[in-house]
mmCIF file of C-alpha atoms in Angstrom:
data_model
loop_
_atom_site.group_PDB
_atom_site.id
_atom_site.type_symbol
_atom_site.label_atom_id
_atom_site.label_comp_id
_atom_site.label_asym_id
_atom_site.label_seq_id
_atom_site.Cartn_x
_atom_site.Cartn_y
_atom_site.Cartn_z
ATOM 1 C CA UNK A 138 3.667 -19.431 -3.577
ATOM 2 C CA UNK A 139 6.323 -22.245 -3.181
ATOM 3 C CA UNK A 140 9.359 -20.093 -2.330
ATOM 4 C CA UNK A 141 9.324 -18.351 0.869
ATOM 5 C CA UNK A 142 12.345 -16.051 1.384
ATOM 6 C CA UNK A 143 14.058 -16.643 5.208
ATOM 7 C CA UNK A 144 14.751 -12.580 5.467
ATOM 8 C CA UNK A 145 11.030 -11.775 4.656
ATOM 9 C CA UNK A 146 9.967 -8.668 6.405
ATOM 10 C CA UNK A 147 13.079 -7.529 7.144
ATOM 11 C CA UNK A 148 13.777 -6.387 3.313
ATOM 12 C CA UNK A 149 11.779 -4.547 0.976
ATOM 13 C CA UNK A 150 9.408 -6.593 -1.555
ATOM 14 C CA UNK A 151 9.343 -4.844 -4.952
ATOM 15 C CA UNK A 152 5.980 -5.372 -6.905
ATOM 16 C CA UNK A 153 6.524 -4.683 -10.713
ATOM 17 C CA UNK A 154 2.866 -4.289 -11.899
ATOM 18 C CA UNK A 155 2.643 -3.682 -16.003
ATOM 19 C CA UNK A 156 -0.376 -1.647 -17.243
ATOM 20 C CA UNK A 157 -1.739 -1.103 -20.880
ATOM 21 C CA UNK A 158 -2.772 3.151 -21.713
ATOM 22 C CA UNK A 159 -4.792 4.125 -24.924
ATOM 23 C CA UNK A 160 -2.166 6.221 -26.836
ATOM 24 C CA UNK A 161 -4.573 8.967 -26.603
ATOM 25 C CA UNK A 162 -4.730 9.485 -22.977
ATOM 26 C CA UNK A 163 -1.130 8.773 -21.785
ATOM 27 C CA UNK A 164 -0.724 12.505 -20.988
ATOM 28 C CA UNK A 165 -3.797 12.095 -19.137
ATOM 29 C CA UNK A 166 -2.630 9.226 -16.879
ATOM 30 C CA UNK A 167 0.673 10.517 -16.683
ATOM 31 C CA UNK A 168 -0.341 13.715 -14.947
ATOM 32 C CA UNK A 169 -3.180 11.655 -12.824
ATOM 33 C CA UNK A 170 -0.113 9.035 -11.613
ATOM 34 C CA UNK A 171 1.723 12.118 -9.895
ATOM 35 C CA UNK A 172 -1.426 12.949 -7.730
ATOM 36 C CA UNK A 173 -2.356 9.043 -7.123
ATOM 37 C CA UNK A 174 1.455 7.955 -6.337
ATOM 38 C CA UNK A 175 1.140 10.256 -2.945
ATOM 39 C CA UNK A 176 -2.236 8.361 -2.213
ATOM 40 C CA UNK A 177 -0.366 4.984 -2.548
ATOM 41 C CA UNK A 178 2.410 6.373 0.128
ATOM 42 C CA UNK A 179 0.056 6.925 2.142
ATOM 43 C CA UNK A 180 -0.573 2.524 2.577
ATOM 44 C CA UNK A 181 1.107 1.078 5.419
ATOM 45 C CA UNK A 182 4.284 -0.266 4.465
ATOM 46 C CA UNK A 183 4.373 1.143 1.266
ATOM 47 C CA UNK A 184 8.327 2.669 0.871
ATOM 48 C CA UNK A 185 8.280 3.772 -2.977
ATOM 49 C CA UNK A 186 6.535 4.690 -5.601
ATOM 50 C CA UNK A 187 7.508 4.644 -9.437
ATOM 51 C CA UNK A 188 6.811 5.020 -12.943
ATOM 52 C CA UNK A 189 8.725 3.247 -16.297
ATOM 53 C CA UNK A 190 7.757 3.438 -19.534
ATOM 54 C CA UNK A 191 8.897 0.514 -22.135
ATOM 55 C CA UNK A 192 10.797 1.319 -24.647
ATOM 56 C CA UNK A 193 9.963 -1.815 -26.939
ATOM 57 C CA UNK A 194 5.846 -1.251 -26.196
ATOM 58 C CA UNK A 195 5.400 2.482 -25.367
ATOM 59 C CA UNK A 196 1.653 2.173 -24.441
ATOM 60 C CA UNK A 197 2.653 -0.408 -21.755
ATOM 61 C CA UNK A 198 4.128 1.128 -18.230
ATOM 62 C CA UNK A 199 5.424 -0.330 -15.367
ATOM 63 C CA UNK A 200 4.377 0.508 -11.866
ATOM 64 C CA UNK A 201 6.993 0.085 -9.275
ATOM 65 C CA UNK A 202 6.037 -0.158 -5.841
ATOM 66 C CA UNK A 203 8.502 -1.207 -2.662
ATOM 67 C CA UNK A 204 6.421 -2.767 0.151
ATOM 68 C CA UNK A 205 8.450 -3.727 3.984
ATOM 69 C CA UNK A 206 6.348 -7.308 3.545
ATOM 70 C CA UNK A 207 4.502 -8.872 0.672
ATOM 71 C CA UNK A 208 1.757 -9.089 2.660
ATOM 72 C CA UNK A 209 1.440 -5.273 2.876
ATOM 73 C CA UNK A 210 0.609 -4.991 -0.951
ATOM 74 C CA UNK A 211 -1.342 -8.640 -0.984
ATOM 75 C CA UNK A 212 -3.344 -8.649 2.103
ATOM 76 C CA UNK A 213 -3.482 -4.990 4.213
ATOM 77 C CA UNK A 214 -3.644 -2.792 1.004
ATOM 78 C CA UNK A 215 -6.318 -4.217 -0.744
ATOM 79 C CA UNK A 216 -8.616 -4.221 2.578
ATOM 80 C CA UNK A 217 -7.320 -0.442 3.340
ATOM 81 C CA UNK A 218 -9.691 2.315 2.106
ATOM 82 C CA UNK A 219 -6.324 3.292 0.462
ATOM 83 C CA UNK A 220 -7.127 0.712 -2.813
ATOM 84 C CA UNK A 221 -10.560 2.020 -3.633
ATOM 85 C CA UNK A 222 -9.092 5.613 -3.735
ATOM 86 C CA UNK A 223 -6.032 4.612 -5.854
ATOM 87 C CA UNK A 224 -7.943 2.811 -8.161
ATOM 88 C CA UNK A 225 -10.094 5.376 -8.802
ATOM 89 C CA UNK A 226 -7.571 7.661 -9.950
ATOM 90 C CA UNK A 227 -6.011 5.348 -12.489
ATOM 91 C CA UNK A 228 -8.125 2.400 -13.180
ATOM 92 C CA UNK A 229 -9.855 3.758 -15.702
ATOM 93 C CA UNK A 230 -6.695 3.965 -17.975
ATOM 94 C CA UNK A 231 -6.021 1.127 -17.893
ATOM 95 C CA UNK A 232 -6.871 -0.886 -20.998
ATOM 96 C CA UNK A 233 -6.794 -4.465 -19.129
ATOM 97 C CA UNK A 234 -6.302 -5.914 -15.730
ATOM 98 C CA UNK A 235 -2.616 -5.262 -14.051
ATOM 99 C CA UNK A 236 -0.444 -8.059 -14.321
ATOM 100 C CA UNK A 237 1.280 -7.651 -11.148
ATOM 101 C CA UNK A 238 4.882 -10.212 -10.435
ATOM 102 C CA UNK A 239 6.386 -9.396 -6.549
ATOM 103 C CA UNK A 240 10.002 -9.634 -6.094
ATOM 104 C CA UNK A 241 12.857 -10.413 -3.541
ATOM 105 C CA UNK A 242 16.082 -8.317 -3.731
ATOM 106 C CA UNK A 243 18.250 -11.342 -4.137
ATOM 107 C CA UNK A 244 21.112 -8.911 -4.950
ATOM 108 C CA UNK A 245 20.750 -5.070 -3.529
ATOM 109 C CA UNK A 246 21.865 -2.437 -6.399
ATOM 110 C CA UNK A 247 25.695 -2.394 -6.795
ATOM 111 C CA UNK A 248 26.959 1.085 -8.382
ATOM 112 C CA UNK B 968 10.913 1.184 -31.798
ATOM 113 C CA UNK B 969 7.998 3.692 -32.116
ATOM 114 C CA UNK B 970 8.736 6.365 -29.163
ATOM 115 C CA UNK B 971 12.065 8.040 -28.850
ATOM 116 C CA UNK B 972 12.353 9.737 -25.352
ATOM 117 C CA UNK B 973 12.500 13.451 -25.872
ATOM 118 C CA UNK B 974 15.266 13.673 -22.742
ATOM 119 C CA UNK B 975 17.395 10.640 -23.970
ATOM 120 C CA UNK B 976 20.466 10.409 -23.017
ATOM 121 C CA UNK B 977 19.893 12.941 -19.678
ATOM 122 C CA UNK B 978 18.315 10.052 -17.719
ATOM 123 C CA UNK B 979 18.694 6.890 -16.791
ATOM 124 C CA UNK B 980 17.799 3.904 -18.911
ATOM 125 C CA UNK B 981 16.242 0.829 -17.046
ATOM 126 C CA UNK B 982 17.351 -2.803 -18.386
ATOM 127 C CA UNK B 983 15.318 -5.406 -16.611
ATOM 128 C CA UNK B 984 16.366 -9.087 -18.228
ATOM 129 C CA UNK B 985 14.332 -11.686 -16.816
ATOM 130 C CA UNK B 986 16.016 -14.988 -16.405
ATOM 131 C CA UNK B 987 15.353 -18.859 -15.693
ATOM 132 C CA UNK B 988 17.508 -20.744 -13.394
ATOM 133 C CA UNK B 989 17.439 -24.842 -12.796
ATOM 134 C CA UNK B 990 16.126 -24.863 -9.565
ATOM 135 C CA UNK B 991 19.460 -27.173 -8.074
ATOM 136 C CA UNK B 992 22.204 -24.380 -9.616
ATOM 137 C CA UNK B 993 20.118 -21.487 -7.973
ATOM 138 C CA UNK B 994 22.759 -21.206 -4.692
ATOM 139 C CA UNK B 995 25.833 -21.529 -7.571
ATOM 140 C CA UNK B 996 24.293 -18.588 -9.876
ATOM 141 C CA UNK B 997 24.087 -16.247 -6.961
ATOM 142 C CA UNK B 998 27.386 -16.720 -6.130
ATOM 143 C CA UNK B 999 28.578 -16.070 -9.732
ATOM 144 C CA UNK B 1000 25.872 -13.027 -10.075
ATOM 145 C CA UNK B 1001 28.291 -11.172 -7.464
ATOM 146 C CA UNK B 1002 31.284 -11.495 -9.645
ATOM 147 C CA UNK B 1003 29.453 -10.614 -12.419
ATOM 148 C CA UNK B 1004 27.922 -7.636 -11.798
ATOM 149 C CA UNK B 1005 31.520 -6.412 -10.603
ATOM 150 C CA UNK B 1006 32.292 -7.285 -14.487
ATOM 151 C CA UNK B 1007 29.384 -5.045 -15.688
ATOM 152 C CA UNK B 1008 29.692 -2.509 -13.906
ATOM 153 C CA UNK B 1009 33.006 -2.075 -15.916
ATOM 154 C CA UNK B 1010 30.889 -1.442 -18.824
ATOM 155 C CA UNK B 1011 30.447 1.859 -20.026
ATOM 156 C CA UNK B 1012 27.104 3.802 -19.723
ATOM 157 C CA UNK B 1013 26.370 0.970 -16.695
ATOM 158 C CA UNK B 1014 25.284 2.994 -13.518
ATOM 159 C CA UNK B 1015 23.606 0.624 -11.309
ATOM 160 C CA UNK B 1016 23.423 -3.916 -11.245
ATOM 161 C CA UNK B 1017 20.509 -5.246 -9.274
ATOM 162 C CA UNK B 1018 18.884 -8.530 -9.064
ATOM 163 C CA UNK B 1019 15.533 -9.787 -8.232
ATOM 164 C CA UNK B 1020 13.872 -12.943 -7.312
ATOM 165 C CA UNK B 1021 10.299 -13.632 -8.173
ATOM 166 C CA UNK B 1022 8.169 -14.856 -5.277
ATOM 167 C CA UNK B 1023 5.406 -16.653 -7.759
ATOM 168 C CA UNK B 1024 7.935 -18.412 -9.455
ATOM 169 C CA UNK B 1025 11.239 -18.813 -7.998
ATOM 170 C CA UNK B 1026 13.267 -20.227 -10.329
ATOM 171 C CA UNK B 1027 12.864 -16.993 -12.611
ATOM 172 C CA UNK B 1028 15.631 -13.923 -11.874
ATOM 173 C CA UNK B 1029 15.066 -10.431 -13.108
ATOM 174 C CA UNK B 1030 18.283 -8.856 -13.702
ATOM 175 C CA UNK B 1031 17.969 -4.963 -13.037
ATOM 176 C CA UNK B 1032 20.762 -2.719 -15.029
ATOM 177 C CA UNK B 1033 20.713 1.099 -15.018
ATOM 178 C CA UNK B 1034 22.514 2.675 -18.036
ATOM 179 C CA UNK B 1035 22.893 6.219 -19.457
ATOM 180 C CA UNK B 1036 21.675 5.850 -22.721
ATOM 181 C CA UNK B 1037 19.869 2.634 -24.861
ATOM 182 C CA UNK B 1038 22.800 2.358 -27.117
ATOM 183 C CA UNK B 1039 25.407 1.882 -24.150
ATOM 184 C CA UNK B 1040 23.982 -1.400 -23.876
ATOM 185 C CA UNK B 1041 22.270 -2.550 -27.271
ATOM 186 C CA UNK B 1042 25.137 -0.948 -28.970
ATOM 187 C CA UNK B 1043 28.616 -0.292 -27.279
ATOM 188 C CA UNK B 1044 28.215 -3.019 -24.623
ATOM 189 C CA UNK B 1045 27.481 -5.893 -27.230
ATOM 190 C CA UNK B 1046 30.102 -4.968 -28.956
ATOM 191 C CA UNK B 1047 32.698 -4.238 -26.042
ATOM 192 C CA UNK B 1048 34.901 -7.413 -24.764
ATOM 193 C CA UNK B 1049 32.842 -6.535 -21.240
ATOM 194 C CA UNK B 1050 29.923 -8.513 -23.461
ATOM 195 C CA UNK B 1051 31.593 -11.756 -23.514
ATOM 196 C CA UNK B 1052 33.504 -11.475 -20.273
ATOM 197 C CA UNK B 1053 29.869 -11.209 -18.405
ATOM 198 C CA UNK B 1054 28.052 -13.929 -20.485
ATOM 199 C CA UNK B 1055 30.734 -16.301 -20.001
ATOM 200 C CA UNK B 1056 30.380 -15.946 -16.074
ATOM 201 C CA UNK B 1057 26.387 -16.020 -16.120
ATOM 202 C CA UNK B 1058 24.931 -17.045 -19.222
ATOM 203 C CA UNK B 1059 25.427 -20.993 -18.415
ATOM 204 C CA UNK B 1060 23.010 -20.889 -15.810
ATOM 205 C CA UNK B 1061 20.355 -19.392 -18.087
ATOM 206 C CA UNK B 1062 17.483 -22.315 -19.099
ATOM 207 C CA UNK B 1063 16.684 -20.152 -22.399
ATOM 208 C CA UNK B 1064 17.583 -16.385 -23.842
ATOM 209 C CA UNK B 1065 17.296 -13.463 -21.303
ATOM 210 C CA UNK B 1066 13.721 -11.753 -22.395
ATOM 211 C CA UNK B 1067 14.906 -8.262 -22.305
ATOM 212 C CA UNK B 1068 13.109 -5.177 -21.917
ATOM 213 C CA UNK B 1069 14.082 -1.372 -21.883
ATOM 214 C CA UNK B 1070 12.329 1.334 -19.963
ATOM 215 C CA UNK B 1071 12.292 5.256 -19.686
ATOM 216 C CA UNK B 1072 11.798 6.711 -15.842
ATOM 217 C CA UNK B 1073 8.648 8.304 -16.529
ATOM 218 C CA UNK B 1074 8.333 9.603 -12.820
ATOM 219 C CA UNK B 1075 11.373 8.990 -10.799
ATOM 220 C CA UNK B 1076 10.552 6.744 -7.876
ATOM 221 C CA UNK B 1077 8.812 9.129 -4.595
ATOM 222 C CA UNK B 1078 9.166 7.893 -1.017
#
């Protein structure tokens, strides 16, 4: 990682993760993502929880997750007994690995 | 585009136009990005401007816009004078075209 923002840990990190569902069972995950976002709230740090659907590629979604520190998501998360349990709600849905960017609010929303 | 969102129009649409910025005009495109997402937000349909900075590669921007329907922005803001207006004060600092993707709020974001 080459850029290291100065204000880390004092603002949220947003982690975009996009995920590939078989057309078939998009209902399926749908409903299972309501029950497995709470499990993800329950990680330490974790501060939101999200679901988009592409417009342009409708069996690809995006998973939206705000973390206090990048190392929350990186590091504590996936040693907590939290990841197994997540995973094992959706993982199976997915058609291929996550591919998972994290990101610095360089800019807070304006409305 | 293959899925049309039974509730368009009631809920938000999420832009997110990822961007690449030379490394040394980083500081300068900030500094524009706050005019410009004054300019935007002029735009009708546009609800929300946000922008992110990716911590695996930091010279790449992802642009976060919330608007009402698809067609405020692939339709009445391309052709609106708001269009050229907000291009002129960003799109300089763009290495190549904005790769732009639209997404539905499948599950609105729990905390």
């Amino acid at each position: 990682v080459g850029w290291s923002p100065a204000n880390e840990g004092e603002h949220v990190i947003i982690e975009e993760a996009t995920v590939s569902i078989k057309p078939e069972r998009i209902e399926e995950f749908e409903a299972a993502f309501g029950h497995a976002s709470g499990v993800l709230l329950e990680a330490s740090g974790c501060r939101s929880v999200e679901l988009l659907r592409c417009i342009e590629s409708p069996e690809e979604f995006q998973i939206v997750v705000g973390w206090d520190t990048l190392e929350d998501h990186t590091v504590r998360f996936r040693e907590s007994d939290v990841f197994p349990r997540w995973r094992a709600l959706v993982g199976g849905f997915f058609t291929s690995s996550p591919v998972v960017r994290h990101y610095q609010v360089a800019q807070p929303a304006r409305r």
